[in-house]
Each structure stands twice: as structure tokens, then as C-alpha cells.
């Protein structure tokens, strides 16, 4: 969906590109080649723009990265905030955040992919990794509370459990394709089913 | 462990480096900066060698990559071959391959990390990704057979189940540290416990 502001931005640059489109192409190229290995010249070439036309849209390669990471992180954090705002048990909140995280990944696949592949070679990346760590710590707290409620087994460390859950959730960026056969809502249910009940039959879900 | 051949190789290069050590430093740098973004000049600088001294050890950057990927893939494939060679049910073989894959990851952490972050921008990478795909297909076959035995639930697609299991297994490269507090053998048991029984208590493991 384009807004009048986007259209004006497109008019200022070369026809056919607004800021959002330049950002999408940049994130796709970062995911393909790696952020560090992608030069502004390569990005301008992919877009068919001159470097100066590209700088008309964005101040720097790092600004493109920062905007994409903000998109990914704010979506994930919103899912967690929403879960924590619920009047519910820790176990129910945990379920809610897992569902929300899968939804965030499938809805913002390119920017979350970029986030998950960060190496931390610049201040923008270090700050994003710090926010990810904080997110993980908050989820670990939820797991710990759900253990205290007796709703999550206590023979697995809460930190390890969180990492294994997000191992499943985050793997989605490696193999989920928006045009593929897997429904994102059902995918979230499959992640929850394995995380909570495991793959061995237990007479639960038919 | 160094062999006489390694020692001879070390004598041919600068003192203090044999082929194995050059490879280890290269893989660490690839993981830090990304393979595409790492130049031979940067690698020589990290080693404190001239580029020509480095080429004394290895023909190309791609050769270093190929050797590291071979290490990772052959170890994972050996774990699968060993599991399939067992006189056992598909479910027991699956358990064996999950344990073996976690052991492979923790034992060969740097090279498996490199494998899991490949983008497929060169023939060596494309070939490695093809071997990974073949590995995944063989494991999916095991999951399907375990479903037919009634030992794995059938309401989750075998391909999705395999990807979620390996989402957990592969996440280990993101957070396991050899000098950290997590015992690799117990880690494999935690992965198995979640994959098979889930995080909800079911009166199984105490």
C-alpha cells in the first residue's frame, strides 16, 4: 500500500522506487550476500540507480540495516508485550508469545532473517543483538514462572528450554516460504505442539 | 594432535602454523565476518603471514571453505549412517541420529556453524547445501517410518517435524560454548526430551 508521502518520495528519486521498495531490495540483497559483503555500489546496481540517487533515499547502508532491524525487533517485542499484558498464567502467556513470534517471523520474514544472521560487527548490530538478548531473558523469565506454576517441566533449565523453543521458532526463516504449502497459522500450532507435548503420541491431539 | 606431516608442513610455512591451525583461524574468521566478506588479505593479516606464505598452505579461500564443510558434513552423515546401520526401530534410529547430530555440532562447532550459515554463492557452497538437503530428506524418511510404527505422532507432517527437530539441534551453534556450563551429552538429552515428550510435564522423566 502506498501513501501520498511514498509517492512524493518516489517522484523525488527515480521513477518506480519509493523508500520502502529500496529498503526491501536492500534487505533481500543483505540476506543473499551478507550485510558486510554488500557494498552500496552493489545495491545501487541491483536497483539500477546511481549511488547518488540511492543516497537520496537513505543516508547510509547502516541506516537501511537499522530500519530493517527495528522492524523485526519491534514486531517481536510487541508480541511479547502483548503476551505479558494478558490476565493469564505464565504458561498461557508463553503460549501466546510463541504464537506471536511465529506470526512475526512469517509476516516480516526478510527483516527477521537479517536479524537472526547478524554477526555484531557494527554498533547498530551490537545494539540489535543486545535487544535480542533482552527479549530472550524476558521469555526465560516467563518459562521460569511457568515452571513454578507446575505447567512446564523443571528437569530442563529455563534458559535451555527457551533456546530450544526459539531454535524451532527461528528455524522457520530457513525454510518457510510465503508462497509455499505451509500455512503460517498451522505452523505456529505445530511449533506449540512439539514444544509443549513433543512428537511422541500421548493421546492428546488426534 | 599433530602428525609428522603436519610438523613438516609447519616447517615449510612460518613457524607456529601448520595446515590445521591455518584452517582453524580461517573458519573462525569466516564465522566472524562472513565467508563472502573475508578476503585472503584479511586472513593473512589475522595470521600475521604474507599472502604468499598463506598460499603455501592452501590453494585458495574456497579450498579452506571446502575442507571445513567436508569436516562438518562427513561428521553429520556418519552419525546418520551409524543410526541407520543399527538393528532397531525407526524411532530408536531417529533418537540415535538426534544424539549423534548434537554430538557432531558440539565437537565440530566452528565448521558446523559455517555450514549452517552458508548462502550458496559459489559452487562449493551449492554442493554443500545439496548434501545438507539430502541429509534432511533421509531424516524425514526416518520420521515417516517412525510415524508408520506409531511411535511418532502423525498429525504433524514428517518434513515439518524434521525441520523443527533440527531447528532445536542447529540452534546449539548459536549459544553453546565449549567452555560454558552446559554439558554436551546432557544437552542432547534435553533436545531429545523436548522433541519426543515436550515441555509440559507428563509424569515421564522426574
Coordinates of C-alpha atoms in Angstrom, one line a residue:
Chain A
X1 CA 0.0 0.0 0.0
X2 CA 1.5 3.4 -1.0
X3 CA 0.8 6.6 0.8
X4 CA 0.9 10.1 -0.8
X5 CA 4.2 10.6 1.0
X6 CA 5.6 7.5 -0.6
X7 CA 4.5 8.7 -3.9
X8 CA 6.2 12.0 -3.4
X9 CA 9.4 10.2 -2.3
X10 CA 9.2 8.1 -5.5
X11 CA 8.9 11.3 -7.5
X12 CA 12.0 12.7 -5.9
X13 CA 14.0 9.6 -6.8
X14 CA 14.0 7.6 -10.0
X15 CA 10.6 6.5 -11.1
X16 CA 9.5 3.2 -9.8
X17 CA 11.1 3.3 -6.4
X18 CA 10.0 4.7 -3.1
X19 CA 11.8 4.3 0.3
X20 CA 10.0 1.1 1.2
X21 CA 10.9 -0.5 -2.1
X22 CA 14.6 0.5 -1.8
X23 CA 14.6 -0.9 1.7
X24 CA 13.0 -4.2 0.5
X25 CA 15.6 -4.7 -2.2
X26 CA 18.4 -3.8 0.2
X27 CA 17.3 -6.3 2.8
X28 CA 16.9 -9.1 0.2
X29 CA 20.5 -8.3 -1.0
X30 CA 21.8 -8.3 2.5
X31 CA 20.2 -11.7 3.1
X32 CA 21.6 -13.1 -0.1
X33 CA 25.2 -11.8 0.1
X34 CA 25.6 -11.0 3.8
X35 CA 25.4 -7.4 5.2
X36 CA 29.2 -7.0 5.5
X37 CA 29.8 -8.2 1.9
X38 CA 27.2 -6.0 0.3
X39 CA 28.5 -2.7 -1.0
X40 CA 26.5 0.4 -1.6
X41 CA 27.7 0.2 -5.3
X42 CA 26.2 -3.4 -5.5
X43 CA 22.9 -2.2 -4.0
X44 CA 22.8 0.7 -6.5
X45 CA 23.5 -1.7 -9.3
X46 CA 20.7 -4.1 -8.2
X47 CA 18.3 -1.2 -8.2
X48 CA 19.5 0.3 -11.4
X49 CA 20.2 3.6 -9.7
X50 CA 23.3 5.7 -9.4
X51 CA 24.9 5.8 -5.9
X52 CA 23.9 9.5 -5.6
X53 CA 20.3 8.6 -6.4
X54 CA 20.4 5.9 -3.8
X55 CA 21.8 8.4 -1.2
X56 CA 18.7 10.5 -2.0
X57 CA 16.6 7.8 -0.3
X58 CA 18.9 6.8 2.6
X59 CA 21.9 8.3 4.3
X60 CA 23.9 5.1 4.5
X61 CA 24.0 1.3 4.3
X62 CA 23.9 1.3 8.1
X63 CA 20.6 3.3 8.1
X64 CA 19.0 0.7 5.9
X65 CA 20.2 -2.0 8.3
X66 CA 18.9 -0.1 11.3
X67 CA 15.4 0.4 9.9
X68 CA 15.1 -3.3 8.9
X69 CA 16.3 -4.4 12.4
X70 CA 13.9 -2.0 14.0
X71 CA 11.0 -3.5 12.0
X72 CA 12.0 -7.0 13.1
X73 CA 12.7 -6.3 16.8
X74 CA 9.7 -4.0 17.4
X75 CA 7.4 -6.7 16.0
X76 CA 8.8 -9.4 18.2
X77 CA 8.8 -7.1 21.3
X78 CA 5.2 -6.2 20.6
X79 CA 4.3 -9.9 20.6
X80 CA 6.0 -10.3 24.0
X81 CA 4.4 -7.1 25.4
X82 CA 1.0 -8.3 24.3
X83 CA 1.5 -11.7 25.9
X84 CA 2.7 -10.2 29.2
X85 CA -0.3 -7.8 29.3
X86 CA -2.8 -10.7 29.3
X87 CA -4.5 -11.6 32.5
X88 CA -3.3 -15.2 32.3
X89 CA -1.0 -17.8 33.7
X90 CA 2.7 -17.7 32.8
X91 CA 2.2 -20.9 30.7
X92 CA -0.7 -19.3 28.8
X93 CA 1.4 -16.1 28.2
X94 CA 4.3 -18.3 27.0
X95 CA 2.0 -20.0 24.5
X96 CA 0.8 -16.6 23.3
X97 CA 4.3 -15.3 22.8
X98 CA 5.4 -18.4 20.8
X99 CA 2.3 -18.0 18.6
X100 CA 3.1 -14.2 18.2
X101 CA 6.8 -14.9 17.4
X102 CA 5.9 -17.3 14.6
X103 CA 3.5 -14.8 13.3
X104 CA 6.2 -12.1 13.4
X105 CA 8.6 -14.3 11.6
X106 CA 6.3 -15.2 8.8
X107 CA 4.9 -11.6 8.4
X108 CA 8.4 -9.9 8.5
X109 CA 10.4 -12.8 7.1
X110 CA 13.2 -10.8 5.3
X111 CA 13.9 -8.4 8.2
X112 CA 13.8 -11.1 10.9
X113 CA 16.1 -13.3 8.7
X114 CA 18.5 -10.4 8.7
X115 CA 18.2 -10.0 12.5
X116 CA 18.9 -13.7 13.1
X117 CA 22.0 -13.7 10.9
X118 CA 23.7 -10.7 12.5
X119 CA 27.3 -11.0 13.5
X120 CA 27.7 -7.9 15.6
X121 CA 30.4 -6.2 13.5
X122 CA 29.0 -2.6 14.0
X123 CA 27.3 -0.5 16.7
X124 CA 23.9 -0.9 15.0
X125 CA 24.3 -4.7 15.1
X126 CA 25.6 -4.8 18.6
X127 CA 22.6 -2.8 19.8
X128 CA 20.2 -5.1 18.0
X129 CA 21.9 -8.2 19.5
X130 CA 21.5 -6.6 22.9
X131 CA 17.8 -6.1 22.3
X132 CA 17.5 -9.8 21.2
X133 CA 19.3 -10.9 24.4
X134 CA 16.9 -8.8 26.5
X135 CA 13.9 -10.4 24.7
X136 CA 15.4 -13.9 25.4
X137 CA 15.8 -13.0 29.1
X138 CA 12.2 -11.9 29.4
X139 CA 11.0 -15.1 27.7
X140 CA 13.3 -17.1 30.0
X141 CA 11.6 -15.4 33.0
X142 CA 8.2 -16.5 31.6
X143 CA 9.4 -20.1 31.3
X144 CA 10.7 -20.0 34.9
X145 CA 7.3 -18.7 36.1
X146 CA 5.5 -21.4 34.2
X147 CA 7.8 -24.0 35.8
X148 CA 6.9 -22.5 39.2
X149 CA 3.2 -22.9 38.3
X150 CA 3.9 -26.6 37.5
X151 CA 2.9 -26.2 33.9
X152 CA 6.4 -26.6 32.4
X153 CA 8.7 -29.4 33.4
X154 CA 11.5 -28.4 35.8
X155 CA 14.1 -31.0 34.8
X156 CA 15.2 -28.8 31.9
X157 CA 16.8 -25.5 32.7
X158 CA 14.6 -22.5 31.8
X159 CA 17.3 -20.9 29.7
X160 CA 18.0 -24.1 27.7
X161 CA 14.2 -24.6 27.3
X162 CA 13.9 -21.0 25.9
X163 CA 16.7 -21.5 23.5
X164 CA 15.3 -24.8 22.2
X165 CA 11.8 -23.2 21.7
X166 CA 13.3 -20.3 19.8
X167 CA 15.6 -22.8 17.9
X168 CA 12.3 -24.2 16.5
X169 CA 10.7 -20.8 16.0
X170 CA 13.7 -19.2 14.4
X171 CA 14.4 -22.1 12.1
X172 CA 11.2 -21.0 10.3
X173 CA 13.2 -18.3 8.5
X174 CA 15.4 -21.0 6.9
X175 CA 12.6 -23.0 5.3
X176 CA 9.3 -21.2 5.4
X177 CA 8.3 -19.6 2.1
X178 CA 5.3 -17.2 1.8
X179 CA 4.3 -18.9 -1.5
X180 CA 4.9 -22.4 -0.2
X181 CA 2.4 -25.0 1.0
X182 CA 2.7 -24.4 4.8
X183 CA 0.0 -22.2 6.4
X184 CA 1.7 -19.8 8.9
X185 CA -1.1 -20.2 11.5
X186 CA -0.9 -24.0 11.4
X187 CA 2.8 -23.8 11.6
X188 CA 2.6 -21.9 14.9
X189 CA 0.3 -24.7 16.2
X190 CA 2.9 -27.3 15.1
X191 CA 5.7 -25.5 16.9
X192 CA 3.5 -25.3 20.0
X193 CA 2.5 -28.9 19.7
X194 CA 6.1 -30.1 19.6
X195 CA 7.3 -27.6 22.3
X196 CA 4.6 -28.5 24.8
X197 CA 3.7 -32.1 24.0
X198 CA 6.6 -33.5 21.9
X199 CA 6.5 -35.8 18.9
X200 CA 5.7 -39.0 20.8
X201 CA 2.0 -39.8 20.7
X202 CA 0.3 -39.1 24.1
X203 CA -3.4 -39.3 23.3
X204 CA -3.7 -35.6 23.2
X205 CA -4.3 -34.0 19.7
X206 CA -5.8 -36.7 17.5
Chain B
X1 CA 47.2 -33.9 17.8
X2 CA 49.9 -33.2 15.2
X3 CA 51.3 -35.8 12.8
X4 CA 54.8 -35.8 11.3
X5 CA 53.2 -34.5 8.1
X6 CA 51.7 -31.5 10.0
X7 CA 55.1 -30.7 11.5
X8 CA 56.7 -30.8 8.1
X9 CA 54.0 -28.5 6.7
X10 CA 54.6 -26.2 9.7
X11 CA 58.3 -26.1 8.9
X12 CA 57.6 -25.2 5.3
X13 CA 55.4 -22.2 6.4
X14 CA 56.1 -19.6 9.1
X15 CA 57.0 -21.2 12.4
X16 CA 54.0 -21.7 14.6
X17 CA 51.4 -22.6 12.0
X18 CA 50.5 -26.0 10.4
X19 CA 47.7 -26.5 7.9
X20 CA 45.2 -27.4 10.7
X21 CA 45.9 -24.2 12.6
X22 CA 45.6 -22.1 9.5
X23 CA 42.3 -23.8 8.8
X24 CA 41.0 -23.1 12.4
X25 CA 41.9 -19.4 12.2
X26 CA 40.2 -19.2 8.7
X27 CA 37.0 -20.8 9.9
X28 CA 36.8 -18.6 12.9
X29 CA 37.3 -15.5 10.7
X30 CA 34.6 -16.7 8.2
X31 CA 32.2 -17.2 11.1
X32 CA 33.0 -13.7 12.5
X33 CA 32.9 -11.7 9.3
X34 CA 31.0 -14.0 6.8
X35 CA 32.8 -16.1 4.2
X36 CA 32.0 -13.7 1.3
X37 CA 33.2 -10.6 3.3
X38 CA 36.5 -12.2 4.3
X39 CA 39.4 -11.5 2.0
X40 CA 42.6 -13.6 1.7
X41 CA 44.4 -10.4 2.7
X42 CA 42.4 -10.1 5.9
X43 CA 43.1 -13.8 6.7
X44 CA 46.8 -13.4 6.1
X45 CA 46.7 -10.3 8.4
X46 CA 44.9 -12.2 11.1
X47 CA 47.6 -14.9 10.9
X48 CA 50.5 -12.5 10.7
X49 CA 51.5 -14.1 7.4
X50 CA 52.1 -12.7 3.9
X51 CA 49.6 -13.7 1.3
X52 CA 52.2 -15.8 -0.4
X53 CA 53.1 -17.7 2.8
X54 CA 49.4 -18.4 3.2
X55 CA 49.1 -19.7 -0.3
X56 CA 51.9 -22.1 0.7
X57 CA 49.4 -23.8 3.0
X58 CA 46.2 -23.6 0.8
X59 CA 45.5 -23.0 -2.8
X60 CA 42.6 -20.7 -2.3
X61 CA 40.0 -19.3 0.1
X62 CA 37.5 -21.7 -1.5
X63 CA 39.7 -24.7 -0.6
X64 CA 39.7 -23.7 3.1
X65 CA 35.9 -23.5 2.9
X66 CA 35.6 -26.8 1.1
X67 CA 37.7 -28.6 3.8
X68 CA 35.8 -27.1 6.6
X69 CA 32.4 -28.0 5.1
X70 CA 33.7 -31.6 4.4
X71 CA 34.5 -31.9 8.1
X72 CA 31.1 -30.8 9.2
X73 CA 29.1 -32.8 6.6
X74 CA 31.0 -36.0 6.9
X75 CA 30.6 -35.9 10.7
X76 CA 26.8 -35.4 10.4
X77 CA 26.5 -38.0 7.7
X78 CA 28.5 -40.5 9.8
X79 CA 26.0 -40.0 12.6
X80 CA 23.1 -40.8 10.3
X81 CA 24.8 -43.8 8.6
X82 CA 25.6 -45.2 12.1
X83 CA 22.0 -44.7 13.2
X84 CA 20.6 -46.4 10.0
X85 CA 23.0 -49.3 10.4
X86 CA 21.5 -50.2 13.8
X87 CA 19.2 -53.2 14.1
X88 CA 16.5 -51.1 15.6
X89 CA 13.1 -49.4 15.1
X90 CA 12.9 -46.2 13.0
X91 CA 12.0 -44.4 16.3
X92 CA 15.2 -45.7 18.0
X93 CA 17.3 -44.8 15.0
X94 CA 15.8 -41.3 15.0
X95 CA 16.8 -40.9 18.6
X96 CA 20.3 -42.1 17.8
X97 CA 20.7 -39.6 14.9
X98 CA 19.5 -36.7 17.1
X99 CA 22.0 -37.6 19.7
X100 CA 24.7 -38.0 17.1
X101 CA 23.9 -34.7 15.4
X102 CA 24.2 -32.8 18.8
X103 CA 27.5 -34.5 19.4
X104 CA 28.7 -33.6 15.9
X105 CA 27.7 -29.9 16.5
X106 CA 29.4 -29.6 19.8
X107 CA 32.5 -31.5 18.6
X108 CA 32.9 -29.6 15.3
X109 CA 31.3 -26.3 16.4
X110 CA 33.2 -23.9 14.1
X111 CA 32.8 -25.9 10.9
X112 CA 29.2 -26.8 11.5
X113 CA 28.5 -23.1 12.3
X114 CA 30.0 -22.2 8.9
X115 CA 27.9 -24.9 7.2
X116 CA 24.7 -23.6 8.8
X117 CA 25.3 -20.0 7.7
X118 CA 26.1 -20.8 4.1
X119 CA 24.3 -18.7 1.5
X120 CA 25.1 -20.7 -1.6
X121 CA 27.0 -18.0 -3.5
X122 CA 29.6 -20.4 -5.0
X123 CA 29.8 -24.0 -6.4
X124 CA 31.4 -25.3 -3.2
X125 CA 28.5 -23.8 -1.2
X126 CA 25.8 -25.1 -3.5
X127 CA 27.3 -28.6 -3.3
X128 CA 27.3 -28.4 0.5
X129 CA 23.7 -27.2 0.6
X130 CA 22.8 -30.1 -1.7
X131 CA 24.4 -32.6 0.7
X132 CA 22.5 -30.9 3.6
X133 CA 19.2 -31.2 1.7
X134 CA 19.9 -34.9 1.1
X135 CA 20.7 -35.4 4.8
X136 CA 17.4 -33.7 5.7
X137 CA 15.5 -35.9 3.3
X138 CA 17.0 -39.1 4.8
X139 CA 16.0 -38.0 8.3
X140 CA 12.5 -37.1 7.0
X141 CA 12.3 -40.7 5.8
X142 CA 13.2 -41.9 9.3
X143 CA 10.5 -39.7 10.8
X144 CA 7.9 -41.0 8.3
X145 CA 8.9 -44.6 9.2
X146 CA 8.6 -43.9 12.9
X147 CA 5.1 -42.5 12.2
X148 CA 4.2 -45.7 10.4
X149 CA 5.4 -47.6 13.5
X150 CA 3.1 -45.5 15.6
X151 CA 6.0 -44.1 17.6
X152 CA 5.8 -40.6 16.3
X153 CA 2.5 -38.6 16.1
X154 CA 1.0 -38.4 12.6
X155 CA -0.8 -35.1 12.9
X156 CA 2.4 -33.2 12.2
X157 CA 3.9 -33.5 8.7
X158 CA 7.2 -35.5 8.7
X159 CA 9.0 -32.8 6.8
X160 CA 7.9 -30.1 9.3
X161 CA 8.7 -32.3 12.3
X162 CA 12.2 -32.9 10.9
X163 CA 12.8 -29.2 10.4
X164 CA 11.6 -28.4 13.9
X165 CA 13.8 -31.1 15.4
X166 CA 16.8 -29.7 13.5
X167 CA 15.8 -26.2 14.4
X168 CA 16.5 -27.2 18.0
X169 CA 19.6 -29.1 17.2
X170 CA 21.1 -26.4 14.9
X171 CA 20.3 -23.6 17.4
X172 CA 23.0 -25.1 19.5
X173 CA 25.7 -23.4 17.3
X174 CA 24.2 -20.1 18.3
X175 CA 24.5 -20.4 22.0
X176 CA 26.6 -23.5 23.1
X177 CA 30.1 -22.6 24.1
X178 CA 32.7 -25.4 24.8
X179 CA 33.9 -23.5 27.9
X180 CA 30.3 -22.8 29.1
X181 CA 28.3 -24.5 31.9
X182 CA 26.2 -26.8 29.6
X183 CA 27.4 -30.4 29.3
X184 CA 27.1 -31.5 25.6
X185 CA 25.8 -35.0 26.5
X186 CA 23.1 -33.6 28.8
X187 CA 22.3 -31.1 26.1
X188 CA 21.5 -33.9 23.6
X189 CA 19.2 -35.5 26.3
X190 CA 17.4 -32.1 26.7
X191 CA 16.9 -31.8 22.9
X192 CA 15.5 -35.4 22.9
X193 CA 13.3 -34.8 25.9
X194 CA 11.7 -31.7 24.3
X195 CA 11.5 -33.3 20.8
X196 CA 9.8 -36.5 22.0
X197 CA 7.9 -35.5 25.1
X198 CA 7.6 -31.7 25.1
X199 CA 7.9 -29.2 27.9
X200 CA 4.6 -29.9 29.5
X201 CA 5.0 -32.4 32.4
X202 CA 3.8 -35.8 31.6
X203 CA 5.0 -37.9 34.5
X204 CA 7.8 -39.3 32.5
X205 CA 11.3 -38.1 33.4
X206 CA 11.3 -36.9 37.0

